[in-house]
Structures are given as structure tokens and as C-alpha cells.
PDB file of C-alpha atoms and ligand atoms in Angstrom:
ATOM      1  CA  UNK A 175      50.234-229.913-166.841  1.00  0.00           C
ATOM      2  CA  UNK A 176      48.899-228.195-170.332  1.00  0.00           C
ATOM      3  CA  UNK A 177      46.629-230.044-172.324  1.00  0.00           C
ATOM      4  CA  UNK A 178      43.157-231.785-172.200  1.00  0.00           C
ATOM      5  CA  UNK A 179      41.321-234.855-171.252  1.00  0.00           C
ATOM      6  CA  UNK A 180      37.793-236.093-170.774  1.00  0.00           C
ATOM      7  CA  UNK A 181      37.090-237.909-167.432  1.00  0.00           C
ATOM      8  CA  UNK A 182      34.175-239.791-166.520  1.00  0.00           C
ATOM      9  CA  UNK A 183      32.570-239.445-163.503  1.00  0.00           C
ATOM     10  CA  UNK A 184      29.247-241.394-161.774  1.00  0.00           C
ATOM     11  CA  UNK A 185      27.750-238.563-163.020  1.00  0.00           C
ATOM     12  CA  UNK A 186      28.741-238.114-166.382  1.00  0.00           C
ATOM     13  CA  UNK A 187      31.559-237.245-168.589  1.00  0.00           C
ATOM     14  CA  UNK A 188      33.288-233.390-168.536  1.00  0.00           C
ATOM     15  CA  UNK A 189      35.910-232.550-170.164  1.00  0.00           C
ATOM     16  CA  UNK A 190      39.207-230.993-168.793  1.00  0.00           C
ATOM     17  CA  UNK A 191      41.397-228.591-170.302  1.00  0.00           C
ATOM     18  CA  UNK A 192      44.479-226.812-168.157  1.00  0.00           C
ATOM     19  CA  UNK A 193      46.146-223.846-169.207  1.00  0.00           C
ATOM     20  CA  UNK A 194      49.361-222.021-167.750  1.00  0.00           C
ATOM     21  CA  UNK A 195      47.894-218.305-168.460  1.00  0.00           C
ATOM     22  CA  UNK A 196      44.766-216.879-169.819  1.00  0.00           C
ATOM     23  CA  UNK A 197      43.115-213.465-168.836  1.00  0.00           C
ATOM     24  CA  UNK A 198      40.005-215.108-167.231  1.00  0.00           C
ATOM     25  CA  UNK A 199      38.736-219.009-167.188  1.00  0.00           C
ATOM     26  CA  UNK A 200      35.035-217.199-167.535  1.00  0.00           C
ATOM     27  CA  UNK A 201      36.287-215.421-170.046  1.00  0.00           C
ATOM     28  CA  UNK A 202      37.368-217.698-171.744  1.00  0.00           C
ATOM     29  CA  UNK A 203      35.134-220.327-171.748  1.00  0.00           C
ATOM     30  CA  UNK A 204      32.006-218.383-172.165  1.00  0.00           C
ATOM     31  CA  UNK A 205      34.172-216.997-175.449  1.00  0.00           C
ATOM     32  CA  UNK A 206      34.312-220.994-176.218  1.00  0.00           C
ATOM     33  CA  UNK A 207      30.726-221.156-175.891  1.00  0.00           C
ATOM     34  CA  UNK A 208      30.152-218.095-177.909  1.00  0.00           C
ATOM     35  CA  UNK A 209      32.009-220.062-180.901  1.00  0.00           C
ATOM     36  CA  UNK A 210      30.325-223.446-180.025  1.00  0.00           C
ATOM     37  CA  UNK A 211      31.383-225.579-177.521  1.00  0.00           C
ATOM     38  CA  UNK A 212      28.886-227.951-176.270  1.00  0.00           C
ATOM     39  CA  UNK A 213      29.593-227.875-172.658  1.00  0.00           C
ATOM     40  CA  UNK A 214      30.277-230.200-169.933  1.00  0.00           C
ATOM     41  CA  UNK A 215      33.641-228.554-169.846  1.00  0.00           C
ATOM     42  CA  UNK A 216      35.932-227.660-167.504  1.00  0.00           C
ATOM     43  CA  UNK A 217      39.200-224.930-167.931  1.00  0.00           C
ATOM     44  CA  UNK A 218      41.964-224.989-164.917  1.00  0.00           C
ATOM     45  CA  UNK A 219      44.707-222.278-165.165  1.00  0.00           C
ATOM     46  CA  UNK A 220      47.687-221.844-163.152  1.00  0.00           C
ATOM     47  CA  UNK A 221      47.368-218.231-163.187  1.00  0.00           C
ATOM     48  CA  UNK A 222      45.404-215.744-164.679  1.00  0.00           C
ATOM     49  CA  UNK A 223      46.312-211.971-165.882  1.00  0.00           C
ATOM     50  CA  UNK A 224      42.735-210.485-165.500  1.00  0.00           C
ATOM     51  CA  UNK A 225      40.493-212.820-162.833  1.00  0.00           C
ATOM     52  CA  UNK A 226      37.705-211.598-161.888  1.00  0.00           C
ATOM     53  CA  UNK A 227      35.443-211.451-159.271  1.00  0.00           C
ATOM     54  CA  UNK A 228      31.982-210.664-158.149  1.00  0.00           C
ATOM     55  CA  UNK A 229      30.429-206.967-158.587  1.00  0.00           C
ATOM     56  CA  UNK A 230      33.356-206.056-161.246  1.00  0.00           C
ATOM     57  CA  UNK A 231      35.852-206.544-158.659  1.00  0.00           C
ATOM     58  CA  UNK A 232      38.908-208.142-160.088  1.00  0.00           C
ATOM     59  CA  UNK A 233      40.313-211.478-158.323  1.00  0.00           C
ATOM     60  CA  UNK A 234      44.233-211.996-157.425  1.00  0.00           C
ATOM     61  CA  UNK A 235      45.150-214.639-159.795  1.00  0.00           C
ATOM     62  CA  UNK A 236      48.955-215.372-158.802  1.00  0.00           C
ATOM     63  CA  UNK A 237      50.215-219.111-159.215  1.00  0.00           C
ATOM     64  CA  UNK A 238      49.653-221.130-156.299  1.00  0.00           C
ATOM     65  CA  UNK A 239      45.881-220.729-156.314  1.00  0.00           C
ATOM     66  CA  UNK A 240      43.265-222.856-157.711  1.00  0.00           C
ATOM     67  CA  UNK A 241      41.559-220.953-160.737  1.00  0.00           C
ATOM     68  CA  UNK A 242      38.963-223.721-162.290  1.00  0.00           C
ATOM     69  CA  UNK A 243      35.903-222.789-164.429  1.00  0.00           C
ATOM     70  CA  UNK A 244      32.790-224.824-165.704  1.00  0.00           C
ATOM     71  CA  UNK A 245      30.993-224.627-168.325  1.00  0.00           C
ATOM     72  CA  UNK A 246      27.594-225.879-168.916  1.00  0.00           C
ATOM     73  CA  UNK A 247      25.504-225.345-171.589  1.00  0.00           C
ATOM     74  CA  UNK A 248      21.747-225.615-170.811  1.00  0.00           C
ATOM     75  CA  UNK A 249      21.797-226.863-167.513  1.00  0.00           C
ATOM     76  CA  UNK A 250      18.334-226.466-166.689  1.00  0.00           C
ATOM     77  CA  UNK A 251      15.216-224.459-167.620  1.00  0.00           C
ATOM     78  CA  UNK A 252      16.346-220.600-167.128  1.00  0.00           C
ATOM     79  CA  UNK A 253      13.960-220.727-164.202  1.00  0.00           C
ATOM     80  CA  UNK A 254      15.702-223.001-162.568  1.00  0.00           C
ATOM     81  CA  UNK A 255      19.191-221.719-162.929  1.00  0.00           C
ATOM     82  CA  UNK A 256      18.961-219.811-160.145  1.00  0.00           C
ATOM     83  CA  UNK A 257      20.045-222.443-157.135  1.00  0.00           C
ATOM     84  CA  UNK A 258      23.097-222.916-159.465  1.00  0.00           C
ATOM     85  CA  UNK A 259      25.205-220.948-156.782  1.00  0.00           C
ATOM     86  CA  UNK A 260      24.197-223.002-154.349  1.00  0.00           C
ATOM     87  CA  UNK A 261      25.380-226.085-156.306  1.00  0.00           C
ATOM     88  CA  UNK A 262      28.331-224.675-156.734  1.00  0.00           C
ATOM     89  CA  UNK A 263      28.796-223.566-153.019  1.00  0.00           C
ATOM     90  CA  UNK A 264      28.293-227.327-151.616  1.00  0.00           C
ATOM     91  CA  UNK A 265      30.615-228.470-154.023  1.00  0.00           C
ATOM     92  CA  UNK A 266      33.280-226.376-153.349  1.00  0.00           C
ATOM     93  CA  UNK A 267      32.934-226.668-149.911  1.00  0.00           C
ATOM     94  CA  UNK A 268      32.921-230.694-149.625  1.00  0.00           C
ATOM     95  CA  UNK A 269      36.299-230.688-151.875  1.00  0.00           C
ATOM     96  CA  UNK A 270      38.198-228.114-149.364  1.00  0.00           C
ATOM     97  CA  UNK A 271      36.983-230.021-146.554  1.00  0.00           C
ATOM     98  CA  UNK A 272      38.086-233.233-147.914  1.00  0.00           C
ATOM     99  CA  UNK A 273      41.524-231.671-148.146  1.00  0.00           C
ATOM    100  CA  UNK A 274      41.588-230.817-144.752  1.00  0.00           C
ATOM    101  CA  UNK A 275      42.316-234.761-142.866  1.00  0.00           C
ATOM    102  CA  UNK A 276      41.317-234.409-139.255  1.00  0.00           C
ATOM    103  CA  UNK A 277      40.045-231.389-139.395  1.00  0.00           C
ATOM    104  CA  UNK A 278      36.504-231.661-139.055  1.00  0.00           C
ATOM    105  CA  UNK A 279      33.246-228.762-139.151  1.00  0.00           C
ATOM    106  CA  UNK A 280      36.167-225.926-139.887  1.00  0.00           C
ATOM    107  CA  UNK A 281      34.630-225.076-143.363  1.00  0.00           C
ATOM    108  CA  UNK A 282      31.262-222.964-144.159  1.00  0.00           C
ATOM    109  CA  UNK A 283      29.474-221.482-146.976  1.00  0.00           C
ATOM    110  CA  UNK A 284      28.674-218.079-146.402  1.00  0.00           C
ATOM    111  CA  UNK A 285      25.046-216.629-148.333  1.00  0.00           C
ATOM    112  CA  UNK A 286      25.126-217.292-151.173  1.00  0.00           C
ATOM    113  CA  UNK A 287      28.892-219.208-152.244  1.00  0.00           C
ATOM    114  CA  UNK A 288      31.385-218.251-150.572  1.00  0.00           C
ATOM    115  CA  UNK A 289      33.595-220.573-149.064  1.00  0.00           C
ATOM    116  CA  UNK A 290      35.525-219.630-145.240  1.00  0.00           C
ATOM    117  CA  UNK A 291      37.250-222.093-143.293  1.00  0.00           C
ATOM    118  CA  UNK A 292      37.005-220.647-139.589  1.00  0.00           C
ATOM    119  CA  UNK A 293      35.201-218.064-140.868  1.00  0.00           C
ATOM    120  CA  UNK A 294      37.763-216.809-142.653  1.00  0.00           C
ATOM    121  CA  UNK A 295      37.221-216.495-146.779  1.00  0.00           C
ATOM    122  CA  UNK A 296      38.739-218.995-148.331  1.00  0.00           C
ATOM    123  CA  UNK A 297      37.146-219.271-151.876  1.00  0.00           C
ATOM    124  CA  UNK A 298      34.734-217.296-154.320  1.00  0.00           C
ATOM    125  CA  UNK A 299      32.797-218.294-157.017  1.00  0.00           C
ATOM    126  CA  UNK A 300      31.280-216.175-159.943  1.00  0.00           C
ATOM    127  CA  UNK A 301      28.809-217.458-162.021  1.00  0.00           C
ATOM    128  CA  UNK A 302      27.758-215.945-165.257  1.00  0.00           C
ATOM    129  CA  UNK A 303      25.097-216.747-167.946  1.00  0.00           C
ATOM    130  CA  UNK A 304      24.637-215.457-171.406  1.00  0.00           C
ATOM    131  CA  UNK A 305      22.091-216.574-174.156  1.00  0.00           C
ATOM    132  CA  UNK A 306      23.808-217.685-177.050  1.00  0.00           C
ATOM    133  CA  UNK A 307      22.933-216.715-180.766  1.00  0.00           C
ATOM    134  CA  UNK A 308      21.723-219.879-181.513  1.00  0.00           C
ATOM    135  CA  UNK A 309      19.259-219.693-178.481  1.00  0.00           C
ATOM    136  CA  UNK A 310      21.169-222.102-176.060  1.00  0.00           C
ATOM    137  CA  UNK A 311      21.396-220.796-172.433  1.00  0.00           C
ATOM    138  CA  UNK A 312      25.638-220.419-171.799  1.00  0.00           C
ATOM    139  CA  UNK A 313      26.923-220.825-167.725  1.00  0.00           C
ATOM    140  CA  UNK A 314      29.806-220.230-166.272  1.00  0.00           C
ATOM    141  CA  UNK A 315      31.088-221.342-163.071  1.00  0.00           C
ATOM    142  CA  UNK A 316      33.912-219.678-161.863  1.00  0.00           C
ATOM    143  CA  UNK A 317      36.271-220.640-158.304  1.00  0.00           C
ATOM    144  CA  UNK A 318      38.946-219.233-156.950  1.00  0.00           C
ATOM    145  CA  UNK A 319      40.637-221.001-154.179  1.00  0.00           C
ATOM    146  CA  UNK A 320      43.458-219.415-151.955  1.00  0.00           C
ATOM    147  CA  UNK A 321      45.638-222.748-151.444  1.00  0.00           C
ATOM    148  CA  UNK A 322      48.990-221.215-150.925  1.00  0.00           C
ATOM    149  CA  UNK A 323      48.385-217.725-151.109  1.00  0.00           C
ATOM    150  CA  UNK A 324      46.264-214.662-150.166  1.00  0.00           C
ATOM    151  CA  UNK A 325      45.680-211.795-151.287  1.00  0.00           C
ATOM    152  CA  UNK A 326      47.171-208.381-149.469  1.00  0.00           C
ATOM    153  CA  UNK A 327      44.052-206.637-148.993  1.00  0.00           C
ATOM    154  CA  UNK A 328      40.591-207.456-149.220  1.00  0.00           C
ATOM    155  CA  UNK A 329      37.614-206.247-147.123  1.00  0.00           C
ATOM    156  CA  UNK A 330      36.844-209.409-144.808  1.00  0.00           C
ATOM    157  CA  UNK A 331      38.936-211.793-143.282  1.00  0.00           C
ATOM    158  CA  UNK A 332      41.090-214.394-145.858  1.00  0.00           C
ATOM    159  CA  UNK A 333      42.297-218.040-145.097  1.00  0.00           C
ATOM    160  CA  UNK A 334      44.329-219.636-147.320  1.00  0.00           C
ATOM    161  CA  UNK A 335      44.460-223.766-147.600  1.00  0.00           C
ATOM    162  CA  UNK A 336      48.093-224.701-146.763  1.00  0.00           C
ATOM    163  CA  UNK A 337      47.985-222.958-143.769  1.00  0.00           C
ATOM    164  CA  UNK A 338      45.466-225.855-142.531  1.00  0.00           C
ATOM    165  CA  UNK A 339      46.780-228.677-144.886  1.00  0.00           C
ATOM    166  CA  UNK A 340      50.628-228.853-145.398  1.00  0.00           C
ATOM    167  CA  UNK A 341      51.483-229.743-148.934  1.00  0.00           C
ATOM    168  CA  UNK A 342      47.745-228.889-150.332  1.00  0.00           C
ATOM    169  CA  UNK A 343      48.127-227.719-154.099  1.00  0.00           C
ATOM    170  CA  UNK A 344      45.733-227.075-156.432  1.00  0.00           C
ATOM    171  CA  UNK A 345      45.845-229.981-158.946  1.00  0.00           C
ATOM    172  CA  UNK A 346      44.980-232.064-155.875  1.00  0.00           C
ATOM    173  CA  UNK A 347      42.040-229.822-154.701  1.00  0.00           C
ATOM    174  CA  UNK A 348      40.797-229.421-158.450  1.00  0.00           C
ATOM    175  CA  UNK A 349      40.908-233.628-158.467  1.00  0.00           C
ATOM    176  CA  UNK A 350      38.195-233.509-155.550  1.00  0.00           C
ATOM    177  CA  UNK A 351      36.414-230.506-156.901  1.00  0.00           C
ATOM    178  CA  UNK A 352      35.648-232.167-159.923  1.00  0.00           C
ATOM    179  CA  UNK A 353      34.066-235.584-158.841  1.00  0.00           C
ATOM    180  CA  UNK A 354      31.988-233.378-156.024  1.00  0.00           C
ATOM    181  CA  UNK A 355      30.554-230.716-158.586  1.00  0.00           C
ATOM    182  CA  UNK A 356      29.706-233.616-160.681  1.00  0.00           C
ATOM    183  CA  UNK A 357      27.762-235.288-157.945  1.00  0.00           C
ATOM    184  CA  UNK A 358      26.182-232.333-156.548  1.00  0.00           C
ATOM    185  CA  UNK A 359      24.903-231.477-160.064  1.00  0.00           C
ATOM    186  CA  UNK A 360      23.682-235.052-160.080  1.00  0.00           C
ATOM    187  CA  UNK A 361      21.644-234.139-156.966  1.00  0.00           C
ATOM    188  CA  UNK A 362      20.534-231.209-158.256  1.00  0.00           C
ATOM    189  CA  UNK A 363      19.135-232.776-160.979  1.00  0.00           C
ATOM    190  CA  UNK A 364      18.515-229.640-163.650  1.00  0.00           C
ATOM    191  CA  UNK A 365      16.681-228.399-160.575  1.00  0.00           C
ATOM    192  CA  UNK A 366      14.092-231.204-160.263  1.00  0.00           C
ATOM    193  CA  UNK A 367      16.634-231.967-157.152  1.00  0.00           C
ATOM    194  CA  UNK A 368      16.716-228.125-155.679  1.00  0.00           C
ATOM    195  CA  UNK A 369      15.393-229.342-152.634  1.00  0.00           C
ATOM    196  CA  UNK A 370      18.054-231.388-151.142  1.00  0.00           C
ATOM    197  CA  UNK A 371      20.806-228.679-152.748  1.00  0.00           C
ATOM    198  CA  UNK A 372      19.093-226.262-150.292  1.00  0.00           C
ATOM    199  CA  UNK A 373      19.199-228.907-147.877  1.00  0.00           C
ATOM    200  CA  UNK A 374      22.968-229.685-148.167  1.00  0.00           C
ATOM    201  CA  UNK A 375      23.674-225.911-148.221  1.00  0.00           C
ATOM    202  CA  UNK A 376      21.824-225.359-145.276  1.00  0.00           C
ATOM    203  CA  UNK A 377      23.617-227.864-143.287  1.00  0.00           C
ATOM    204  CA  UNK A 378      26.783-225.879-144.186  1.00  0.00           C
ATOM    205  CA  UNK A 379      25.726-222.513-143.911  1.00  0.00           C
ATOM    206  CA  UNK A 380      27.664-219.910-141.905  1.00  0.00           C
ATOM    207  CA  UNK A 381      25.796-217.717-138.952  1.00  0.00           C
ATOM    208  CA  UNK A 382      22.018-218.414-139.508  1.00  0.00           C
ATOM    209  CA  UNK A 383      20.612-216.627-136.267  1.00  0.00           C
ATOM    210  CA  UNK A 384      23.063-213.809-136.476  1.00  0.00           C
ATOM    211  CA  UNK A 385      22.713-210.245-137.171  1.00  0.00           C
ATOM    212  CA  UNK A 386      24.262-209.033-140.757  1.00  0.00           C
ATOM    213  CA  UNK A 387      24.575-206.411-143.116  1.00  0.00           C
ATOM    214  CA  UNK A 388      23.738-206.591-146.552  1.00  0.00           C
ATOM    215  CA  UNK A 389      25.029-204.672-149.059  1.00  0.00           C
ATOM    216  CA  UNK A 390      23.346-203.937-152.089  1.00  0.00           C
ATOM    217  CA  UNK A 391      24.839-201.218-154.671  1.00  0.00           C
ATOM    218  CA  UNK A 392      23.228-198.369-153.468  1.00  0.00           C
ATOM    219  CA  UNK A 393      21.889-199.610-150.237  1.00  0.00           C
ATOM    220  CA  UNK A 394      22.896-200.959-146.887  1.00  0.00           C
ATOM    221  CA  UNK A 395      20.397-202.989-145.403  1.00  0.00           C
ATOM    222  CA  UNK A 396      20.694-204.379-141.776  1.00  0.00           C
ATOM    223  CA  UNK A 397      18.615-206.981-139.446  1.00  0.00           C
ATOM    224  CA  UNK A 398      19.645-211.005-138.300  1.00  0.00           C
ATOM    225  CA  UNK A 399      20.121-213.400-141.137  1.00  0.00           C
ATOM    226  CA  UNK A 400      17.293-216.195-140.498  1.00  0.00           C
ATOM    227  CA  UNK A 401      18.082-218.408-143.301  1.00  0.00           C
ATOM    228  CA  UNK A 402      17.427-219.026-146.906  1.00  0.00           C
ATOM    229  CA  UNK A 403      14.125-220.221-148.931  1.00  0.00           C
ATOM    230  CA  UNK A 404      13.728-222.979-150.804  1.00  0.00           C
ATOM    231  CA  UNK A 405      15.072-221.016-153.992  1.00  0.00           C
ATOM    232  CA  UNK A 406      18.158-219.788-152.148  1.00  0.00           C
ATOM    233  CA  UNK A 407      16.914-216.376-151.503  1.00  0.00           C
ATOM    234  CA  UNK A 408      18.623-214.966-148.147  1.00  0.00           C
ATOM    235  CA  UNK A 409      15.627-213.883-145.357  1.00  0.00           C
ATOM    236  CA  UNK A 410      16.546-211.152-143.365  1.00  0.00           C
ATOM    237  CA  UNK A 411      15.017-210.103-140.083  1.00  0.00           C
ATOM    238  CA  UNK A 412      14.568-206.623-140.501  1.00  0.00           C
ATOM    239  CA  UNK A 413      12.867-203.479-137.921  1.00  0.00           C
ATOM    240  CA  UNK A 414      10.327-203.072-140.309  1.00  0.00           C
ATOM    241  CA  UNK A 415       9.722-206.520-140.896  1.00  0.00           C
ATOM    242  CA  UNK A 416      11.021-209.657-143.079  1.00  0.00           C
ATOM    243  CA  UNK A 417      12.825-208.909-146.537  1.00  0.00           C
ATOM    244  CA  UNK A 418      14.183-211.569-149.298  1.00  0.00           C
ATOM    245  CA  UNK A 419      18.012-211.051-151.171  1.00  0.00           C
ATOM    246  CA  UNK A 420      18.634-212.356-154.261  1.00  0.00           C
ATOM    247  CA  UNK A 421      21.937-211.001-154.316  1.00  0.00           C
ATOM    248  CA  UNK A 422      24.250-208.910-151.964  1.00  0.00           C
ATOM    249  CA  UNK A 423      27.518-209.088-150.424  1.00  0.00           C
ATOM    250  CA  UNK A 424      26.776-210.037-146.401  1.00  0.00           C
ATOM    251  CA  UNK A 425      29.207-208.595-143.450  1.00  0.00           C
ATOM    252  CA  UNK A 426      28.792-210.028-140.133  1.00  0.00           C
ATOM    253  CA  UNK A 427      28.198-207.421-137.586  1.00  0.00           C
ATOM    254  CA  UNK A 428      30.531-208.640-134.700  1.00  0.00           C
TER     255      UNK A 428
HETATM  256  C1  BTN B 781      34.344-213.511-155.710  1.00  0.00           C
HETATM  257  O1  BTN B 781      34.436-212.292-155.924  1.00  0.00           O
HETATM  258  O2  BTN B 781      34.216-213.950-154.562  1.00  0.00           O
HETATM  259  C2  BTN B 781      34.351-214.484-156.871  1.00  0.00           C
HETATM  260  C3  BTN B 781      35.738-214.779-157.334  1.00  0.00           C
HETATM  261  C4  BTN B 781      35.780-215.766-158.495  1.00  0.00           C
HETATM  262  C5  BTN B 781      37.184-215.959-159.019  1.00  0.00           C
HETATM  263  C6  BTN B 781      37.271-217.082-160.018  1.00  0.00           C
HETATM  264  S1  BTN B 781      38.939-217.576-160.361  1.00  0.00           S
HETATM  265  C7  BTN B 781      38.377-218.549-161.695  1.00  0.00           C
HETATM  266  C8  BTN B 781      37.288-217.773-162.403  1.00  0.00           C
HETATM  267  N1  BTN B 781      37.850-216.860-163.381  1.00  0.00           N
HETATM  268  C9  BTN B 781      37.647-215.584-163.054  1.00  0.00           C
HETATM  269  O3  BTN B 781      38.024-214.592-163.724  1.00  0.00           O
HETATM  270  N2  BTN B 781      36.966-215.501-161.905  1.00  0.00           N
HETATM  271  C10 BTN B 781      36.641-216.817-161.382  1.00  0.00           C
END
């Protein structure tokens, strides 16, 4: 399907607009907001010649995949925009695992969104935030979901969908992603609600207790993941002592 629609959830209404091909759905939705789209909006693609994915990497974009973008436009206080991931994470998560009938506990979020069904890497999510011209605060959340295929080569373990649901496809998986994002924003509550996100994400989370490795562009930084804060920050047991992540990519030291 090509085109657009507004749907109304108990949350409120978004908008939905699917393309066949663009370069990026951040792209080109924080481009949207650039030229003045109010938001509440969300771009589906069934393939994309440029996606992209966290720390510059780029993100296999082939058809079969689920490429779906949000855009909000002040979504909170700035200070508050930072458990956004998180909101994203726990929706993401609850929409795969709805897809997956009878299987039950398979799918966890490791720190701080991505999304592995037996610990395998199933999803990513890149959010991005620019302030406008006109002052207003632009954000952009970005999934990719590997329904029917994966990519070649990537650095940690991949899972794709249909291997665990036969017939999944991504219209139907976008259908359940967009009534749970809308209801774990509703939660959230422009961050008034960060409490039970971190709560919900908790209860998902992948290998609290276990010893990691976070890496950090310049840095490697090792100890046994204890948990998050109540801003989303990953705590890290460390030799010399405890040390808080804002960002990082974690490995799991088997
Ligand atoms: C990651 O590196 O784990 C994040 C990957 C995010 C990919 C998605 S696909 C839809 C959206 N458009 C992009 O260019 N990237 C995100």
C-alpha cells in the first residue's frame, strides 16, 4: 500500500503515511519537520536505499523488513526526552511478541532499545532530535525489524521474525506497533509517567546480573551490568567501582 491515513488510537490520533522507497524514514521525516509538519506522524517504507543505523552505521533496508519511523514534535520538556528510547524499546518489544502466538518470554530488550528474541537481535531503533528554526523540539523514532530477512554480516547474533512466526509480514507487525507505541507514550506521559516506562523496561530487560562490555568510541569499558536508573542510564559494576552509560553499544561477555 502507498498513500496516507490518520488512525485513532486510545491514545490519540497519528497519522500514517507508507512509501515503496525513500533513502531514510528519519530522513525523511525530520526533512518534513524541517518544512513544518506538526507531528504525530508516522512514515512506513517497504524498502529504503540509505537506512541507517546507530553510530553512522548504515542499516540493510531490503523489502521484507519492517522500516517504520515516528515523528513527534515536542514530546516533552528536552529534559525529559531522554527515557524516549526506552519508550520506544517496550513498544517495540510488546508488538514482536504479540506476533509470536505461543511463544511466550522469547523476546528482550537489550540496554538501551534493542530488540532480540532468544537473544538474538531482532530489531534496532535510532532516535534523533533536532531543534527546529522556529524553536520547536523535532524527534525521530526510527525501527528496523528483520521479519523475513537478515542481514549477511553484522557483529552480534541476528534473528529474524518468520523464522519464529510463519507468515509474519511487516504490515501486520507495523498494525501492532502502532497501537503499542501509542499506549506506551500514553504511559509515559511527556515523562510525568517515566517511572513505570522504566518499570516496563525493566521487566523486559536482557542479562541484568551479567558481566558486559561497553563500548564507547574510544573506550572499552568492562564490569557486570546491574541494571538501569530511574532515567535509563545503564549501571555498570566496574573494578574500580560503579559507573553510569548514557550511551554505548553493550556485548555480552559469554
Ligand atoms: C540500530 O543500529 O540498531 C538502529 C537501526 C535503525 C534502523 C531504522 S529502519 C527505519 C529508520 N530509518 C533509518 O534510516 N533507520 C531507522
Amino acid at each position: 500500500m502507498t498513500g496516507s491515513e490518520v488512525l485513532k488510537t486510545r491514545a490519540g490520533a497519528f497519522r500514517h503515511e507508507h512509501l515503496d522507497t525513500v533513502q531514510s524514514t528519519n530522513s525523511e521525516l525530520m526533512q518534513r519537520a524541517r518544512n513544518g509538519d506538526p507531528g504525530a506522524l508516522w512514515l512506513t517504507a517497504s524498502r529504503q536505499l540509505s537506512g541507517r543505523g546507530r553510530r553512522g552505521r548504515g542499516w540493510m533496508s531490503e523489502r521484507g523488513n519492517l522500516y517504520a519511523s515516528l515523528l513527534l514534535i515536542d514530546p516533552a520538556v528536552q529534559s525529559q526526552t531522554g527515557s524516549l528510547p526506552l519508550v520506544a524499546a517496550n513498544a517495540v518489544e510488546r508488538a514482536i511478541a504479540a506476533s509470536l502466538p505461543g511463544l511466550t518470554r522469547i523476546t528482550s530488550i537489550k540496554w538501551p532499545n534493542d530488540v532480540l528474541i532468544e537473544g538474538r537481535k531482532v530489531s534496532g531503533i535510532l532516535l534523533e532530535a533536532e531543534r527546529l528554526a522556529d524553536g520547536r523540539l523535532a524527534v525521530v523514532i526510527g525501527i528496523g525489524v528483520n521479519v523475513s530477512i537478515c542481514p549477511d554480516s553484522a557483529p552480534y547474533p541476528v534473528a529474524r521474525l518468520s523464522d519464529y512466526a510463519a507468515g509474519a509480514d511487516a504490515s501486520m507487525l507495523f498494525a501492532r506497533l502502532f497501537e503499542t507505541m501509542s499506549e506506551e507514550l500514553a504511559i509515559w506521559d511527556k515523562g510525568a509517567g517515566v517511572s513505570h516506562t522504566v518499570e516496563r523496561w525493566r521487566r523486559a530487560a536482557h542479562g541484568i546480573g551479567e558481566r558486559i562490555t561497553v563500548n564507547l568510541p574510544n573506550a572499552q569499558v568492562r564490569g557486570r551490568f546491574s541494571g538501569i536508573d530511574d532515567d535509563g542510564m545503564l549501571r555498570l559494576e566496574t573494578d574500580e567501582g560503579t559507573r553510569m552509560f548514557a550511551a554505548g553499544d553493550v556485548f555480552f561477555d559469554n
